[in-house]
Amino acid sequence: MPGLDYRVSRFRIPSLYEVCRDQFIENTQNGEKGNETGYLDSYEPSDAAPWHAEEAYRHQWIEGYADEYVLFYGDRIIWIRFDWEPDEEQMKTVAEKLAEYN
């Protein structure tokens, strides 16, 4: 059965959101070494429109893209991982449901 996992970090202090966002981008754009394999992991900018997000990043590693995303919404940072490649309708549904998250 397919799985879905996500984490939502909500920031009530805008400056903390900015620090975490900037740190994420700085760390991931430079890439990080994977565990024992030595593969280069990074998060590449992705189309934010289907997610209704300000910014979106997709996990990429040496063998291609993973179905894992980090989404930025102004006061929330959401990490989400699918066991499949989501289509635009599924991305839209995720955005609508997570917009309700408090």
PDB file of N, CA and C in Angstrom:
ATOM      1  N   MET A   1       0.845  -1.172   0.000  1.00  0.00           N
ATOM      2  CA  MET A   1       0.000   0.000   0.000  1.00  0.00           C
ATOM      3  C   MET A   1       0.896   1.242   0.000  1.00  0.00           C
ATOM      4  N   PRO A   2       0.640   2.219  -0.888  1.00  0.00           N
ATOM      5  CA  PRO A   2       1.466   3.423  -0.948  1.00  0.00           C
ATOM      6  C   PRO A   2       1.401   4.227   0.342  1.00  0.00           C
ATOM      7  N   GLY A   3       2.494   4.899   0.641  1.00  0.00           N
ATOM      8  CA  GLY A   3       2.566   5.697   1.857  1.00  0.00           C
ATOM      9  C   GLY A   3       2.838   7.161   1.567  1.00  0.00           C
ATOM     10  N   LEU A   4       2.560   7.968   2.562  1.00  0.00           N
ATOM     11  CA  LEU A   4       2.765   9.407   2.499  1.00  0.00           C
ATOM     12  C   LEU A   4       3.216   9.837   3.882  1.00  0.00           C
ATOM     13  N   ASP A   5       4.248  10.653   3.929  1.00  0.00           N
ATOM     14  CA  ASP A   5       4.771  11.137   5.200  1.00  0.00           C
ATOM     15  C   ASP A   5       5.006  12.627   5.065  1.00  0.00           C
ATOM     16  N   TYR A   6       4.707  13.385   6.110  1.00  0.00           N
ATOM     17  CA  TYR A   6       4.954  14.820   6.055  1.00  0.00           C
ATOM     18  C   TYR A   6       5.222  15.374   7.446  1.00  0.00           C
ATOM     19  N   ARG A   7       5.880  16.519   7.455  1.00  0.00           N
ATOM     20  CA  ARG A   7       6.137  17.270   8.689  1.00  0.00           C
ATOM     21  C   ARG A   7       5.845  18.733   8.408  1.00  0.00           C
ATOM     22  N   VAL A   8       5.169  19.368   9.345  1.00  0.00           N
ATOM     23  CA  VAL A   8       4.842  20.779   9.210  1.00  0.00           C
ATOM     24  C   VAL A   8       5.508  21.537  10.347  1.00  0.00           C
ATOM     25  N   SER A   9       6.285  22.536  10.004  1.00  0.00           N
ATOM     26  CA  SER A   9       6.870  23.440  11.000  1.00  0.00           C
ATOM     27  C   SER A   9       6.205  24.791  10.800  1.00  0.00           C
ATOM     28  N   ARG A  10       5.506  25.239  11.821  1.00  0.00           N
ATOM     29  CA  ARG A  10       4.817  26.529  11.748  1.00  0.00           C
ATOM     30  C   ARG A  10       5.550  27.522  12.622  1.00  0.00           C
ATOM     31  N   PHE A  11       5.784  28.706  12.071  1.00  0.00           N
ATOM     32  CA  PHE A  11       6.557  29.732  12.759  1.00  0.00           C
ATOM     33  C   PHE A  11       5.658  30.907  13.114  1.00  0.00           C
ATOM     34  N   ARG A  12       5.594  31.202  14.388  1.00  0.00           N
ATOM     35  CA  ARG A  12       4.804  32.346  14.839  1.00  0.00           C
ATOM     36  C   ARG A  12       5.663  33.615  14.905  1.00  0.00           C
ATOM     37  N   ILE A  13       6.977  33.437  14.818  1.00  0.00           N
ATOM     38  CA  ILE A  13       7.907  34.567  14.805  1.00  0.00           C
ATOM     39  C   ILE A  13       8.538  34.604  13.410  1.00  0.00           C
ATOM     40  N   PRO A  14       8.172  35.594  12.601  1.00  0.00           N
ATOM     41  CA  PRO A  14       8.631  35.641  11.203  1.00  0.00           C
ATOM     42  C   PRO A  14      10.142  35.540  11.032  1.00  0.00           C
ATOM     43  N   SER A  15      10.910  36.131  11.926  1.00  0.00           N
ATOM     44  CA  SER A  15      12.364  36.092  11.767  1.00  0.00           C
ATOM     45  C   SER A  15      12.903  34.658  11.883  1.00  0.00           C
ATOM     46  N   LEU A  16      12.267  33.810  12.681  1.00  0.00           N
ATOM     47  CA  LEU A  16      12.703  32.415  12.781  1.00  0.00           C
ATOM     48  C   LEU A  16      12.434  31.661  11.483  1.00  0.00           C
ATOM     49  N   TYR A  17      11.301  31.950  10.861  1.00  0.00           N
ATOM     50  CA  TYR A  17      10.990  31.352   9.558  1.00  0.00           C
ATOM     51  C   TYR A  17      12.086  31.701   8.559  1.00  0.00           C
ATOM     52  N   GLU A  18      12.456  32.989   8.507  1.00  0.00           N
ATOM     53  CA  GLU A  18      13.470  33.450   7.562  1.00  0.00           C
ATOM     54  C   GLU A  18      14.816  32.770   7.806  1.00  0.00           C
ATOM     55  N   VAL A  19      15.208  32.644   9.063  1.00  0.00           N
ATOM     56  CA  VAL A  19      16.479  31.994   9.398  1.00  0.00           C
ATOM     57  C   VAL A  19      16.457  30.534   8.939  1.00  0.00           C
ATOM     58  N   CYS A  20      15.380  29.820   9.225  1.00  0.00           N
ATOM     59  CA  CYS A  20      15.293  28.404   8.845  1.00  0.00           C
ATOM     60  C   CYS A  20      15.255  28.238   7.332  1.00  0.00           C
ATOM     61  N   ARG A  21      14.506  29.089   6.646  1.00  0.00           N
ATOM     62  CA  ARG A  21      14.441  29.040   5.187  1.00  0.00           C
ATOM     63  C   ARG A  21      15.810  29.286   4.575  1.00  0.00           C
ATOM     64  N   ASP A  22      16.465  30.349   5.019  1.00  0.00           N
ATOM     65  CA  ASP A  22      17.781  30.687   4.483  1.00  0.00           C
ATOM     66  C   ASP A  22      18.796  29.581   4.755  1.00  0.00           C
ATOM     67  N   GLN A  23      18.744  28.994   5.940  1.00  0.00           N
ATOM     68  CA  GLN A  23      19.668  27.908   6.299  1.00  0.00           C
ATOM     69  C   GLN A  23      19.418  26.684   5.423  1.00  0.00           C
ATOM     70  N   PHE A  24      18.159  26.358   5.202  1.00  0.00           N
ATOM     71  CA  PHE A  24      17.817  25.233   4.328  1.00  0.00           C
ATOM     72  C   PHE A  24      18.404  25.442   2.935  1.00  0.00           C
ATOM     73  N   ILE A  25      18.167  26.615   2.377  1.00  0.00           N
ATOM     74  CA  ILE A  25      18.637  26.889   1.016  1.00  0.00           C
ATOM     75  C   ILE A  25      20.165  26.876   0.955  1.00  0.00           C
ATOM     76  N   GLU A  26      20.808  27.477   1.927  1.00  0.00           N
ATOM     77  CA  GLU A  26      22.276  27.487   1.944  1.00  0.00           C
ATOM     78  C   GLU A  26      22.837  26.077   2.027  1.00  0.00           C
ATOM     79  N   ASN A  27      22.296  25.258   2.903  1.00  0.00           N
ATOM     80  CA  ASN A  27      22.808  23.896   3.085  1.00  0.00           C
ATOM     81  C   ASN A  27      22.513  22.993   1.892  1.00  0.00           C
ATOM     82  N   THR A  28      21.318  23.090   1.346  1.00  0.00           N
ATOM     83  CA  THR A  28      20.943  22.144   0.298  1.00  0.00           C
ATOM     84  C   THR A  28      21.443  22.534  -1.078  1.00  0.00           C
ATOM     85  N   GLN A  29      21.662  23.786  -1.326  1.00  0.00           N
ATOM     86  CA  GLN A  29      22.161  24.172  -2.640  1.00  0.00           C
ATOM     87  C   GLN A  29      23.620  23.778  -2.804  1.00  0.00           C
ATOM     88  N   ASN A  30      24.317  23.606  -1.707  1.00  0.00           N
ATOM     89  CA  ASN A  30      25.709  23.160  -1.765  1.00  0.00           C
ATOM     90  C   ASN A  30      25.823  21.649  -1.831  1.00  0.00           C
ATOM     91  N   GLY A  31      24.728  20.948  -1.547  1.00  0.00           N
ATOM     92  CA  GLY A  31      24.737  19.484  -1.554  1.00  0.00           C
ATOM     93  C   GLY A  31      25.337  18.926  -0.284  1.00  0.00           C
ATOM     94  N   GLU A  32      24.937  17.726   0.036  1.00  0.00           N
ATOM     95  CA  GLU A  32      25.443  17.052   1.223  1.00  0.00           C
ATOM     96  C   GLU A  32      25.777  15.625   0.840  1.00  0.00           C
ATOM     97  N   LYS A  33      26.798  15.075   1.448  1.00  0.00           N
ATOM     98  CA  LYS A  33      27.164  13.693   1.187  1.00  0.00           C
ATOM     99  C   LYS A  33      26.178  12.761   1.870  1.00  0.00           C
ATOM    100  N   GLY A  34      25.732  11.744   1.133  1.00  0.00           N
ATOM    101  CA  GLY A  34      24.848  10.729   1.693  1.00  0.00           C
ATOM    102  C   GLY A  34      25.614   9.852   2.669  1.00  0.00           C
ATOM    103  N   ASN A  35      24.908   8.966   3.311  1.00  0.00           N
ATOM    104  CA  ASN A  35      25.520   8.144   4.361  1.00  0.00           C
ATOM    105  C   ASN A  35      26.763   7.425   3.855  1.00  0.00           C
ATOM    106  N   GLU A  36      26.703   6.156   3.603  1.00  0.00           N
ATOM    107  CA  GLU A  36      27.893   5.397   3.242  1.00  0.00           C
ATOM    108  C   GLU A  36      28.135   5.364   1.737  1.00  0.00           C
ATOM    109  N   THR A  37      27.164   5.790   0.946  1.00  0.00           N
ATOM    110  CA  THR A  37      27.284   5.647  -0.498  1.00  0.00           C
ATOM    111  C   THR A  37      28.137   6.726  -1.133  1.00  0.00           C
ATOM    112  N   GLY A  38      28.230   7.893  -0.507  1.00  0.00           N
ATOM    113  CA  GLY A  38      28.998   8.981  -1.077  1.00  0.00           C
ATOM    114  C   GLY A  38      28.255   9.717  -2.176  1.00  0.00           C
ATOM    115  N   TYR A  39      26.972   9.418  -2.354  1.00  0.00           N
ATOM    116  CA  TYR A  39      26.180  10.110  -3.363  1.00  0.00           C
ATOM    117  C   TYR A  39      25.951  11.554  -2.946  1.00  0.00           C
ATOM    118  N   LEU A  40      25.817  12.409  -3.927  1.00  0.00           N
ATOM    119  CA  LEU A  40      25.558  13.814  -3.665  1.00  0.00           C
ATOM    120  C   LEU A  40      24.049  14.042  -3.632  1.00  0.00           C
ATOM    121  N   ASP A  41      23.539  14.536  -2.515  1.00  0.00           N
ATOM    122  CA  ASP A  41      22.127  14.858  -2.358  1.00  0.00           C
ATOM    123  C   ASP A  41      21.947  16.359  -2.408  1.00  0.00           C
ATOM    124  N   SER A  42      20.833  16.794  -2.986  1.00  0.00           N
ATOM    125  CA  SER A  42      20.505  18.209  -2.964  1.00  0.00           C
ATOM    126  C   SER A  42      18.998  18.366  -3.132  1.00  0.00           C
ATOM    127  N   TYR A  43      18.529  19.558  -2.905  1.00  0.00           N
ATOM    128  CA  TYR A  43      17.141  19.908  -3.187  1.00  0.00           C
ATOM    129  C   TYR A  43      17.181  20.971  -4.267  1.00  0.00           C
ATOM    130  N   GLU A  44      16.519  20.680  -5.377  1.00  0.00           N
ATOM    131  CA  GLU A  44      16.518  21.583  -6.517  1.00  0.00           C
ATOM    132  C   GLU A  44      15.203  22.349  -6.561  1.00  0.00           C
ATOM    133  N   PRO A  45      15.248  23.621  -6.979  1.00  0.00           N
ATOM    134  CA  PRO A  45      14.005  24.373  -7.106  1.00  0.00           C
ATOM    135  C   PRO A  45      13.014  23.640  -8.012  1.00  0.00           C
ATOM    136  N   SER A  46      11.757  23.690  -7.621  1.00  0.00           N
ATOM    137  CA  SER A  46      10.690  23.021  -8.347  1.00  0.00           C
ATOM    138  C   SER A  46       9.525  24.002  -8.513  1.00  0.00           C
ATOM    139  N   ASP A  47       8.610  23.707  -9.395  1.00  0.00           N
ATOM    140  CA  ASP A  47       7.459  24.582  -9.625  1.00  0.00           C
ATOM    141  C   ASP A  47       6.594  24.641  -8.366  1.00  0.00           C
ATOM    142  N   ALA A  48       6.445  25.821  -7.801  1.00  0.00           N
ATOM    143  CA  ALA A  48       5.668  26.001  -6.571  1.00  0.00           C
ATOM    144  C   ALA A  48       4.173  26.157  -6.844  1.00  0.00           C
ATOM    145  N   ALA A  49       3.793  26.471  -8.078  1.00  0.00           N
ATOM    146  CA  ALA A  49       2.389  26.765  -8.405  1.00  0.00           C
ATOM    147  C   ALA A  49       1.426  25.628  -8.055  1.00  0.00           C
ATOM    148  N   PRO A  50       1.714  24.367  -8.407  1.00  0.00           N
ATOM    149  CA  PRO A  50       0.754  23.309  -8.081  1.00  0.00           C
ATOM    150  C   PRO A  50       0.533  23.146  -6.570  1.00  0.00           C
ATOM    151  N   TRP A  51       1.513  23.528  -5.800  1.00  0.00           N
ATOM    152  CA  TRP A  51       1.433  23.416  -4.338  1.00  0.00           C
ATOM    153  C   TRP A  51       0.813  24.662  -3.702  1.00  0.00           C
ATOM    154  N   HIS A  52       0.598  25.705  -4.489  1.00  0.00           N
ATOM    155  CA  HIS A  52       0.142  27.004  -3.978  1.00  0.00           C
ATOM    156  C   HIS A  52       1.115  27.525  -2.920  1.00  0.00           C
ATOM    157  N   ALA A  53       2.392  27.250  -3.128  1.00  0.00           N
ATOM    158  CA  ALA A  53       3.446  27.630  -2.186  1.00  0.00           C
ATOM    159  C   ALA A  53       4.228  28.817  -2.739  1.00  0.00           C
ATOM    160  N   GLU A  54       4.972  29.474  -1.849  1.00  0.00           N
ATOM    161  CA  GLU A  54       5.853  30.556  -2.285  1.00  0.00           C
ATOM    162  C   GLU A  54       7.081  29.993  -2.995  1.00  0.00           C
ATOM    163  N   GLU A  55       7.595  28.890  -2.437  1.00  0.00           N
ATOM    164  CA  GLU A  55       8.754  28.211  -3.019  1.00  0.00           C
ATOM    165  C   GLU A  55       8.587  26.717  -2.815  1.00  0.00           C
ATOM    166  N   ALA A  56       9.165  25.945  -3.723  1.00  0.00           N
ATOM    167  CA  ALA A  56       9.140  24.489  -3.610  1.00  0.00           C
ATOM    168  C   ALA A  56      10.490  23.949  -4.069  1.00  0.00           C
ATOM    169  N   TYR A  57      10.933  22.900  -3.400  1.00  0.00           N
ATOM    170  CA  TYR A  57      12.190  22.233  -3.736  1.00  0.00           C
ATOM    171  C   TYR A  57      11.949  20.735  -3.758  1.00  0.00           C
ATOM    172  N   ARG A  58      12.590  20.055  -4.709  1.00  0.00           N
ATOM    173  CA  ARG A  58      12.460  18.599  -4.826  1.00  0.00           C
ATOM    174  C   ARG A  58      13.809  17.952  -4.572  1.00  0.00           C
ATOM    175  N   HIS A  59      13.782  16.860  -3.836  1.00  0.00           N
ATOM    176  CA  HIS A  59      15.004  16.129  -3.490  1.00  0.00           C
ATOM    177  C   HIS A  59      15.563  15.456  -4.741  1.00  0.00           C
ATOM    178  N   GLN A  60      16.838  15.680  -4.953  1.00  0.00           N
ATOM    179  CA  GLN A  60      17.520  15.058  -6.076  1.00  0.00           C
ATOM    180  C   GLN A  60      18.778  14.382  -5.561  1.00  0.00           C
ATOM    181  N   TRP A  61      19.068  13.229  -6.093  1.00  0.00           N
ATOM    182  CA  TRP A  61      20.307  12.550  -5.774  1.00  0.00           C
ATOM    183  C   TRP A  61      20.871  11.977  -7.053  1.00  0.00           C
ATOM    184  N   ILE A  62      21.977  11.308  -6.971  1.00  0.00           N
ATOM    185  CA  ILE A  62      22.730  10.910  -8.163  1.00  0.00           C
ATOM    186  C   ILE A  62      21.917  10.049  -9.135  1.00  0.00           C
ATOM    187  N   GLU A  63      20.966   9.289  -8.631  1.00  0.00           N
ATOM    188  CA  GLU A  63      20.170   8.420  -9.497  1.00  0.00           C
ATOM    189  C   GLU A  63      18.920   9.099 -10.037  1.00  0.00           C
ATOM    190  N   GLY A  64      18.682  10.343  -9.666  1.00  0.00           N
ATOM    191  CA  GLY A  64      17.511  11.065 -10.172  1.00  0.00           C
ATOM    192  C   GLY A  64      16.740  11.736  -9.057  1.00  0.00           C
ATOM    193  N   TYR A  65      15.505  12.061  -9.338  1.00  0.00           N
ATOM    194  CA  TYR A  65      14.660  12.742  -8.364  1.00  0.00           C
ATOM    195  C   TYR A  65      13.975  11.748  -7.448  1.00  0.00           C
ATOM    196  N   ALA A  66      13.831  12.148  -6.201  1.00  0.00           N
ATOM    197  CA  ALA A  66      13.019  11.401  -5.244  1.00  0.00           C
ATOM    198  C   ALA A  66      11.686  12.131  -5.141  1.00  0.00           C
ATOM    199  N   ASP A  67      10.665  11.453  -4.703  1.00  0.00           N
ATOM    200  CA  ASP A  67       9.351  12.064  -4.554  1.00  0.00           C
ATOM    201  C   ASP A  67       9.216  12.657  -3.160  1.00  0.00           C
ATOM    202  N   GLU A  68      10.135  13.576  -2.882  1.00  0.00           N
ATOM    203  CA  GLU A  68      10.236  14.251  -1.592  1.00  0.00           C
ATOM    204  C   GLU A  68      10.408  15.741  -1.871  1.00  0.00           C
ATOM    205  N   TYR A  69       9.625  16.555  -1.173  1.00  0.00           N
ATOM    206  CA  TYR A  69       9.599  17.995  -1.438  1.00  0.00           C
ATOM    207  C   TYR A  69       9.693  18.779  -0.136  1.00  0.00           C
ATOM    208  N   VAL A  70      10.205  19.998  -0.232  1.00  0.00           N
ATOM    209  CA  VAL A  70      10.147  20.967   0.856  1.00  0.00           C
ATOM    210  C   VAL A  70       9.424  22.186   0.291  1.00  0.00           C
ATOM    211  N   LEU A  71       8.365  22.592   0.999  1.00  0.00           N
ATOM    212  CA  LEU A  71       7.485  23.663   0.543  1.00  0.00           C
ATOM    213  C   LEU A  71       7.511  24.806   1.534  1.00  0.00           C
ATOM    214  N   PHE A  72       7.522  26.030   1.027  1.00  0.00           N
ATOM    215  CA  PHE A  72       7.570  27.227   1.875  1.00  0.00           C
ATOM    216  C   PHE A  72       6.291  28.035   1.678  1.00  0.00           C
ATOM    217  N   TYR A  73       5.631  28.355   2.801  1.00  0.00           N
ATOM    218  CA  TYR A  73       4.344  29.049   2.767  1.00  0.00           C
ATOM    219  C   TYR A  73       4.321  30.346   3.570  1.00  0.00           C
ATOM    220  N   GLY A  74       5.422  30.934   3.910  1.00  0.00           N
ATOM    221  CA  GLY A  74       5.422  32.220   4.625  1.00  0.00           C
ATOM    222  C   GLY A  74       5.473  32.083   6.131  1.00  0.00           C
ATOM    223  N   ASP A  75       4.670  31.199   6.695  1.00  0.00           N
ATOM    224  CA  ASP A  75       4.744  30.936   8.130  1.00  0.00           C
ATOM    225  C   ASP A  75       4.908  29.447   8.412  1.00  0.00           C
ATOM    226  N   ARG A  76       4.985  28.648   7.332  1.00  0.00           N
ATOM    227  CA  ARG A  76       5.136  27.200   7.473  1.00  0.00           C
ATOM    228  C   ARG A  76       6.181  26.674   6.495  1.00  0.00           C
ATOM    229  N   ILE A  77       6.915  25.697   6.957  1.00  0.00           N
ATOM    230  CA  ILE A  77       7.812  24.933   6.092  1.00  0.00           C
ATOM    231  C   ILE A  77       7.313  23.496   6.180  1.00  0.00           C
ATOM    232  N   ILE A  78       7.050  22.902   5.028  1.00  0.00           N
ATOM    233  CA  ILE A  78       6.489  21.555   4.993  1.00  0.00           C
ATOM    234  C   ILE A  78       7.432  20.636   4.232  1.00  0.00           C
ATOM    235  N   TRP A  79       7.774  19.540   4.864  1.00  0.00           N
ATOM    236  CA  TRP A  79       8.523  18.462   4.214  1.00  0.00           C
ATOM    237  C   TRP A  79       7.505  17.372   3.936  1.00  0.00           C
ATOM    238  N   ILE A  80       7.468  16.874   2.701  1.00  0.00           N
ATOM    239  CA  ILE A  80       6.508  15.831   2.348  1.00  0.00           C
ATOM    240  C   ILE A  80       7.175  14.812   1.436  1.00  0.00           C
ATOM    241  N   ARG A  81       6.892  13.542   1.713  1.00  0.00           N
ATOM    242  CA  ARG A  81       7.469  12.442   0.922  1.00  0.00           C
ATOM    243  C   ARG A  81       6.347  11.497   0.508  1.00  0.00           C
ATOM    244  N   PHE A  82       6.334  11.174  -0.771  1.00  0.00           N
ATOM    245  CA  PHE A  82       5.367  10.245  -1.337  1.00  0.00           C
ATOM    246  C   PHE A  82       6.069   8.946  -1.707  1.00  0.00           C
ATOM    247  N   ASP A  83       5.327   7.857  -1.769  1.00  0.00           N
ATOM    248  CA  ASP A  83       5.856   6.596  -2.299  1.00  0.00           C
ATOM    249  C   ASP A  83       5.583   6.476  -3.794  1.00  0.00           C
ATOM    250  N   TRP A  84       5.130   7.559  -4.409  1.00  0.00           N
ATOM    251  CA  TRP A  84       4.859   7.637  -5.834  1.00  0.00           C
ATOM    252  C   TRP A  84       5.118   9.070  -6.285  1.00  0.00           C
ATOM    253  N   GLU A  85       5.121   9.282  -7.589  1.00  0.00           N
ATOM    254  CA  GLU A  85       5.290  10.643  -8.100  1.00  0.00           C
ATOM    255  C   GLU A  85       3.911  11.301  -8.178  1.00  0.00           C
ATOM    256  N   PRO A  86       3.680  12.336  -7.368  1.00  0.00           N
ATOM    257  CA  PRO A  86       2.348  12.950  -7.358  1.00  0.00           C
ATOM    258  C   PRO A  86       2.072  13.724  -8.649  1.00  0.00           C
ATOM    259  N   ASP A  87       0.807  13.701  -9.076  1.00  0.00           N
ATOM    260  CA  ASP A  87       0.428  14.516 -10.221  1.00  0.00           C
ATOM    261  C   ASP A  87      -0.051  15.881  -9.714  1.00  0.00           C
ATOM    262  N   GLU A  88      -0.361  16.785 -10.641  1.00  0.00           N
ATOM    263  CA  GLU A  88      -0.730  18.153 -10.242  1.00  0.00           C
ATOM    264  C   GLU A  88      -1.980  18.186  -9.373  1.00  0.00           C
ATOM    265  N   GLU A  89      -2.937  17.322  -9.655  1.00  0.00           N
ATOM    266  CA  GLU A  89      -4.168  17.289  -8.863  1.00  0.00           C
ATOM    267  C   GLU A  89      -3.875  16.858  -7.415  1.00  0.00           C
ATOM    268  N   GLN A  90      -2.988  15.903  -7.249  1.00  0.00           N
ATOM    269  CA  GLN A  90      -2.605  15.468  -5.901  1.00  0.00           C
ATOM    270  C   GLN A  90      -1.845  16.574  -5.175  1.00  0.00           C
ATOM    271  N   MET A  91      -0.988  17.303  -5.887  1.00  0.00           N
ATOM    272  CA  MET A  91      -0.275  18.427  -5.284  1.00  0.00           C
ATOM    273  C   MET A  91      -1.272  19.494  -4.816  1.00  0.00           C
ATOM    274  N   LYS A  92      -2.260  19.773  -5.642  1.00  0.00           N
ATOM    275  CA  LYS A  92      -3.286  20.763  -5.300  1.00  0.00           C
ATOM    276  C   LYS A  92      -4.065  20.318  -4.059  1.00  0.00           C
ATOM    277  N   THR A  93      -4.411  19.047  -3.985  1.00  0.00           N
ATOM    278  CA  THR A  93      -5.145  18.519  -2.830  1.00  0.00           C
ATOM    279  C   THR A  93      -4.314  18.632  -1.565  1.00  0.00           C
ATOM    280  N   VAL A  94      -3.034  18.306  -1.660  1.00  0.00           N
ATOM    281  CA  VAL A  94      -2.129  18.448  -0.511  1.00  0.00           C
ATOM    282  C   VAL A  94      -2.107  19.901  -0.048  1.00  0.00           C
ATOM    283  N   ALA A  95      -1.977  20.827  -0.979  1.00  0.00           N
ATOM    284  CA  ALA A  95      -1.929  22.249  -0.641  1.00  0.00           C
ATOM    285  C   ALA A  95      -3.198  22.682   0.070  1.00  0.00           C
ATOM    286  N   GLU A  96      -4.346  22.241  -0.428  1.00  0.00           N
ATOM    287  CA  GLU A  96      -5.615  22.617   0.199  1.00  0.00           C
ATOM    288  C   GLU A  96      -5.728  22.059   1.611  1.00  0.00           C
ATOM    289  N   LYS A  97      -5.357  20.810   1.808  1.00  0.00           N
ATOM    290  CA  LYS A  97      -5.460  20.183   3.128  1.00  0.00           C
ATOM    291  C   LYS A  97      -4.462  20.794   4.117  1.00  0.00           C
ATOM    292  N   LEU A  98      -3.244  21.051   3.662  1.00  0.00           N
ATOM    293  CA  LEU A  98      -2.245  21.604   4.563  1.00  0.00           C
ATOM    294  C   LEU A  98      -2.479  23.082   4.847  1.00  0.00           C
ATOM    295  N   ALA A  99      -3.234  23.767   3.995  1.00  0.00           N
ATOM    296  CA  ALA A  99      -3.589  25.161   4.260  1.00  0.00           C
ATOM    297  C   ALA A  99      -4.480  25.258   5.493  1.00  0.00           C
ATOM    298  N   GLU A 100      -5.196  24.187   5.784  1.00  0.00           N
ATOM    299  CA  GLU A 100      -6.085  24.127   6.951  1.00  0.00           C
ATOM    300  C   GLU A 100      -5.316  23.809   8.231  1.00  0.00           C
ATOM    301  N   TYR A 101      -4.068  23.374   8.090  1.00  0.00           N
ATOM    302  CA  TYR A 101      -3.260  22.953   9.242  1.00  0.00           C
ATOM    303  C   TYR A 101      -2.928  24.148  10.135  1.00  0.00           C
ATOM    304  N   ASN A 102      -3.194  24.005  11.409  1.00  0.00           N
ATOM    305  CA  ASN A 102      -2.878  25.070  12.376  1.00  0.00           C
ATOM    306  C   ASN A 102      -1.797  24.617  13.299  1.00  0.00           C
TER     307      ASN A 102
END
